[in-house]
């Protein structure tokens, strides 16, 4: 929690977006309870709004990008996979809210 607090403070974060670990059919994944508990902890500890967003495709997109477009070996992918997946996840969240605000 100390590391999270430091990031929140340094970046003036006003909302936390948490990935929902859904299965491809939309049902809840096996990590759902753990993720919801973590989100509650964040909300309670830092008094920030927490919003959930579907994370299903960010990992698949990341693997496709790293294999097909970057032609990275499995070993090299390990070091960047989570960072790219997080960036894709956040971009999808932002895009969905941009599209909703234009309606």
mmCIF file with all atom_site columns, N, CA and C in Angstrom, residues 3-37:
data_model
loop_
_atom_site.group_PDB
_atom_site.id
_atom_site.type_symbol
_atom_site.label_atom_id
_atom_site.label_alt_id
_atom_site.label_comp_id
_atom_site.label_asym_id
_atom_site.label_entity_id
_atom_site.label_seq_id
_atom_site.pdbx_PDB_ins_code
_atom_site.Cartn_x
_atom_site.Cartn_y
_atom_site.Cartn_z
_atom_site.occupancy
_atom_site.B_iso_or_equiv
_atom_site.pdbx_formal_charge
_atom_site.auth_seq_id
_atom_site.auth_comp_id
_atom_site.auth_asym_id
_atom_site.auth_atom_id
_atom_site.pdbx_PDB_model_num
ATOM 1   N N  . UNK A 1 3  ? 3.668   1.735   -1.651  1.00 0.00 ? 3  UNK A N  1
ATOM 2   C CA . UNK A 1 3  ? 4.052   2.019   -3.036  1.00 0.00 ? 3  UNK A CA 1
ATOM 3   C C  . UNK A 1 3  ? 2.892   2.639   -3.805  1.00 0.00 ? 3  UNK A C  1
ATOM 4   N N  . UNK A 1 4  ? 1.704   2.117   -3.575  1.00 0.00 ? 4  UNK A N  1
ATOM 5   C CA . UNK A 1 4  ? 0.521   2.661   -4.246  1.00 0.00 ? 4  UNK A CA 1
ATOM 6   C C  . UNK A 1 4  ? 0.292   4.091   -3.798  1.00 0.00 ? 4  UNK A C  1
ATOM 7   N N  . UNK A 1 5  ? 0.405   4.352   -2.501  1.00 0.00 ? 5  UNK A N  1
ATOM 8   C CA . UNK A 1 5  ? 0.220   5.715   -1.987  1.00 0.00 ? 5  UNK A CA 1
ATOM 9   C C  . UNK A 1 5  ? 1.211   6.673   -2.629  1.00 0.00 ? 5  UNK A C  1
ATOM 10  N N  . UNK A 1 6  ? 2.443   6.243   -2.757  1.00 0.00 ? 6  UNK A N  1
ATOM 11  C CA . UNK A 1 6  ? 3.469   7.093   -3.367  1.00 0.00 ? 6  UNK A CA 1
ATOM 12  C C  . UNK A 1 6  ? 3.095   7.434   -4.814  1.00 0.00 ? 6  UNK A C  1
ATOM 13  N N  . UNK A 1 7  ? 2.658   6.437   -5.559  1.00 0.00 ? 7  UNK A N  1
ATOM 14  C CA . UNK A 1 7  ? 2.258   6.666   -6.953  1.00 0.00 ? 7  UNK A CA 1
ATOM 15  C C  . UNK A 1 7  ? 1.054   7.599   -7.023  1.00 0.00 ? 7  UNK A C  1
ATOM 16  N N  . UNK A 1 8  ? 0.074   7.370   -6.170  1.00 0.00 ? 8  UNK A N  1
ATOM 17  C CA . UNK A 1 8  ? -1.116  8.219   -6.155  1.00 0.00 ? 8  UNK A CA 1
ATOM 18  C C  . UNK A 1 8  ? -0.753  9.665   -5.838  1.00 0.00 ? 8  UNK A C  1
ATOM 19  N N  . UNK A 1 9  ? 0.090   9.853   -4.844  1.00 0.00 ? 9  UNK A N  1
ATOM 20  C CA . UNK A 1 9  ? 0.476   11.205  -4.433  1.00 0.00 ? 9  UNK A CA 1
ATOM 21  C C  . UNK A 1 9  ? 1.320   11.902  -5.494  1.00 0.00 ? 9  UNK A C  1
ATOM 22  N N  . UNK A 1 10 ? 2.296   11.201  -6.027  1.00 0.00 ? 10 UNK A N  1
ATOM 23  C CA . UNK A 1 10 ? 3.202   11.806  -7.014  1.00 0.00 ? 10 UNK A CA 1
ATOM 24  C C  . UNK A 1 10 ? 2.487   12.189  -8.303  1.00 0.00 ? 10 UNK A C  1
ATOM 25  N N  . UNK A 1 11 ? 1.410   11.486  -8.611  1.00 0.00 ? 11 UNK A N  1
ATOM 26  C CA . UNK A 1 11 ? 0.726   11.712  -9.882  1.00 0.00 ? 11 UNK A CA 1
ATOM 27  C C  . UNK A 1 11 ? -0.648  12.363  -9.735  1.00 0.00 ? 11 UNK A C  1
ATOM 28  N N  . UNK A 1 12 ? -0.992  12.767  -8.518  1.00 0.00 ? 12 UNK A N  1
ATOM 29  C CA . UNK A 1 12 ? -2.261  13.452  -8.271  1.00 0.00 ? 12 UNK A CA 1
ATOM 30  C C  . UNK A 1 12 ? -3.452  12.666  -8.836  1.00 0.00 ? 12 UNK A C  1
ATOM 31  N N  . UNK A 1 13 ? -3.496  11.380  -8.523  1.00 0.00 ? 13 UNK A N  1
ATOM 32  C CA . UNK A 1 13 ? -4.523  10.473  -9.028  1.00 0.00 ? 13 UNK A CA 1
ATOM 33  C C  . UNK A 1 13 ? -5.862  10.773  -8.349  1.00 0.00 ? 13 UNK A C  1
ATOM 34  N N  . UNK A 1 14 ? -6.919  10.822  -9.164  1.00 0.00 ? 14 UNK A N  1
ATOM 35  C CA . UNK A 1 14 ? -8.258  11.128  -8.650  1.00 0.00 ? 14 UNK A CA 1
ATOM 36  C C  . UNK A 1 14 ? -9.215  9.940   -8.719  1.00 0.00 ? 14 UNK A C  1
ATOM 37  N N  . UNK A 1 15 ? -8.822  8.896   -9.475  1.00 0.00 ? 15 UNK A N  1
ATOM 38  C CA . UNK A 1 15 ? -9.671  7.711   -9.632  1.00 0.00 ? 15 UNK A CA 1
ATOM 39  C C  . UNK A 1 15 ? -8.764  6.532   -9.960  1.00 0.00 ? 15 UNK A C  1
ATOM 40  N N  . UNK A 1 16 ? -9.141  5.352   -9.476  1.00 0.00 ? 16 UNK A N  1
ATOM 41  C CA . UNK A 1 16 ? -8.383  4.140   -9.761  1.00 0.00 ? 16 UNK A CA 1
ATOM 42  C C  . UNK A 1 16 ? -9.243  3.230   -10.629 1.00 0.00 ? 16 UNK A C  1
ATOM 43  N N  . UNK A 1 17 ? -8.660  2.777   -11.738 1.00 0.00 ? 17 UNK A N  1
ATOM 44  C CA . UNK A 1 17 ? -9.344  1.855   -12.633 1.00 0.00 ? 17 UNK A CA 1
ATOM 45  C C  . UNK A 1 17 ? -8.754  0.469   -12.397 1.00 0.00 ? 17 UNK A C  1
ATOM 46  N N  . UNK A 1 18 ? -9.620  -0.495  -12.114 1.00 0.00 ? 18 UNK A N  1
ATOM 47  C CA . UNK A 1 18 ? -9.187  -1.853  -11.801 1.00 0.00 ? 18 UNK A CA 1
ATOM 48  C C  . UNK A 1 18 ? -9.708  -2.798  -12.875 1.00 0.00 ? 18 UNK A C  1
ATOM 49  N N  . UNK A 1 19 ? -8.831  -3.650  -13.369 1.00 0.00 ? 19 UNK A N  1
ATOM 50  C CA . UNK A 1 19 ? -9.216  -4.609  -14.400 1.00 0.00 ? 19 UNK A CA 1
ATOM 51  C C  . UNK A 1 19 ? -10.066 -5.739  -13.851 1.00 0.00 ? 19 UNK A C  1
ATOM 52  N N  . UNK A 1 20 ? -11.158 -6.009  -14.543 1.00 0.00 ? 20 UNK A N  1
ATOM 53  C CA . UNK A 1 20 ? -12.026 -7.132  -14.180 1.00 0.00 ? 20 UNK A CA 1
ATOM 54  C C  . UNK A 1 20 ? -11.526 -8.393  -14.873 1.00 0.00 ? 20 UNK A C  1
ATOM 55  N N  . UNK A 1 21 ? -11.175 -9.421  -14.102 1.00 0.00 ? 21 UNK A N  1
ATOM 56  C CA . UNK A 1 21 ? -10.686 -10.664 -14.701 1.00 0.00 ? 21 UNK A CA 1
ATOM 57  C C  . UNK A 1 21 ? -11.843 -11.553 -15.156 1.00 0.00 ? 21 UNK A C  1
ATOM 58  N N  . UNK A 1 22 ? -12.428 -11.181 -16.270 1.00 0.00 ? 22 UNK A N  1
ATOM 59  C CA . UNK A 1 22 ? -13.553 -11.939 -16.809 1.00 0.00 ? 22 UNK A CA 1
ATOM 60  C C  . UNK A 1 22 ? -13.053 -13.027 -17.751 1.00 0.00 ? 22 UNK A C  1
ATOM 61  N N  . UNK A 1 23 ? -13.816 -14.100 -17.821 1.00 0.00 ? 23 UNK A N  1
ATOM 62  C CA . UNK A 1 23 ? -13.537 -15.138 -18.809 1.00 0.00 ? 23 UNK A CA 1
ATOM 63  C C  . UNK A 1 23 ? -14.008 -14.641 -20.174 1.00 0.00 ? 23 UNK A C  1
ATOM 64  N N  . UNK A 1 24 ? -13.561 -15.277 -21.230 1.00 0.00 ? 24 UNK A N  1
ATOM 65  C CA . UNK A 1 24 ? -13.927 -14.821 -22.569 1.00 0.00 ? 24 UNK A CA 1
ATOM 66  C C  . UNK A 1 24 ? -15.431 -14.848 -22.823 1.00 0.00 ? 24 UNK A C  1
ATOM 67  N N  . UNK A 1 25 ? -16.167 -15.689 -22.091 1.00 0.00 ? 25 UNK A N  1
ATOM 68  C CA . UNK A 1 25 ? -17.623 -15.732 -22.255 1.00 0.00 ? 25 UNK A CA 1
ATOM 69  C C  . UNK A 1 25 ? -18.331 -14.681 -21.395 1.00 0.00 ? 25 UNK A C  1
ATOM 70  N N  . UNK A 1 26 ? -17.554 -13.852 -20.674 1.00 0.00 ? 26 UNK A N  1
ATOM 71  C CA . UNK A 1 26 ? -18.125 -12.791 -19.856 1.00 0.00 ? 26 UNK A CA 1
ATOM 72  C C  . UNK A 1 26 ? -18.377 -13.179 -18.413 1.00 0.00 ? 26 UNK A C  1
ATOM 73  N N  . UNK A 1 27 ? -18.218 -14.455 -18.087 1.00 0.00 ? 27 UNK A N  1
ATOM 74  C CA . UNK A 1 27 ? -18.414 -14.884 -16.702 1.00 0.00 ? 27 UNK A CA 1
ATOM 75  C C  . UNK A 1 27 ? -17.221 -14.446 -15.854 1.00 0.00 ? 27 UNK A C  1
ATOM 76  N N  . UNK A 1 28 ? -17.422 -14.431 -14.552 1.00 0.00 ? 28 UNK A N  1
ATOM 77  C CA . UNK A 1 28 ? -16.368 -13.989 -13.650 1.00 0.00 ? 28 UNK A CA 1
ATOM 78  C C  . UNK A 1 28 ? -15.237 -15.007 -13.585 1.00 0.00 ? 28 UNK A C  1
ATOM 79  N N  . UNK A 1 29 ? -14.006 -14.508 -13.672 1.00 0.00 ? 29 UNK A N  1
ATOM 80  C CA . UNK A 1 29 ? -12.837 -15.366 -13.582 1.00 0.00 ? 29 UNK A CA 1
ATOM 81  C C  . UNK A 1 29 ? -12.550 -15.771 -12.151 1.00 0.00 ? 29 UNK A C  1
ATOM 82  N N  . UNK A 1 30 ? -11.609 -16.680 -11.987 1.00 0.00 ? 30 UNK A N  1
ATOM 83  C CA . UNK A 1 30 ? -11.306 -17.222 -10.659 1.00 0.00 ? 30 UNK A CA 1
ATOM 84  C C  . UNK A 1 30 ? -10.654 -16.192 -9.728  1.00 0.00 ? 30 UNK A C  1
ATOM 85  N N  . UNK A 1 31 ? -10.148 -15.102 -10.253 1.00 0.00 ? 31 UNK A N  1
ATOM 86  C CA . UNK A 1 31 ? -9.513  -14.073 -9.422  1.00 0.00 ? 31 UNK A CA 1
ATOM 87  C C  . UNK A 1 31 ? -10.466 -12.944 -9.012  1.00 0.00 ? 31 UNK A C  1
ATOM 88  N N  . UNK A 1 32 ? -11.728 -13.052 -9.408  1.00 0.00 ? 32 UNK A N  1
ATOM 89  C CA . UNK A 1 32 ? -12.666 -11.948 -9.207  1.00 0.00 ? 32 UNK A CA 1
ATOM 90  C C  . UNK A 1 32 ? -12.774 -11.507 -7.749  1.00 0.00 ? 32 UNK A C  1
ATOM 91  N N  . UNK A 1 33 ? -12.918 -12.438 -6.834  1.00 0.00 ? 33 UNK A N  1
ATOM 92  C CA . UNK A 1 33 ? -13.066 -12.067 -5.418  1.00 0.00 ? 33 UNK A CA 1
ATOM 93  C C  . UNK A 1 33 ? -11.811 -11.364 -4.903  1.00 0.00 ? 33 UNK A C  1
ATOM 94  N N  . UNK A 1 34 ? -10.657 -11.834 -5.314  1.00 0.00 ? 34 UNK A N  1
ATOM 95  C CA . UNK A 1 34 ? -9.395  -11.218 -4.908  1.00 0.00 ? 34 UNK A CA 1
ATOM 96  C C  . UNK A 1 34 ? -9.296  -9.784  -5.440  1.00 0.00 ? 34 UNK A C  1
ATOM 97  N N  . UNK A 1 35 ? -9.692  -9.594  -6.690  1.00 0.00 ? 35 UNK A N  1
ATOM 98  C CA . UNK A 1 35 ? -9.642  -8.263  -7.309  1.00 0.00 ? 35 UNK A CA 1
ATOM 99  C C  . UNK A 1 35 ? -10.625 -7.318  -6.618  1.00 0.00 ? 35 UNK A C  1
ATOM 100 N N  . UNK A 1 36 ? -11.824 -7.796  -6.345  1.00 0.00 ? 36 UNK A N  1
ATOM 101 C CA . UNK A 1 36 ? -12.817 -6.957  -5.659  1.00 0.00 ? 36 UNK A CA 1
ATOM 102 C C  . UNK A 1 36 ? -12.338 -6.582  -4.259  1.00 0.00 ? 36 UNK A C  1
ATOM 103 N N  . UNK A 1 37 ? -11.699 -7.511  -3.565  1.00 0.00 ? 37 UNK A N  1
ATOM 104 C CA . UNK A 1 37 ? -11.156 -7.225  -2.239  1.00 0.00 ? 37 UNK A CA 1
ATOM 105 C C  . UNK A 1 37 ? -10.053 -6.185  -2.304  1.00 0.00 ? 37 UNK A C  1
#
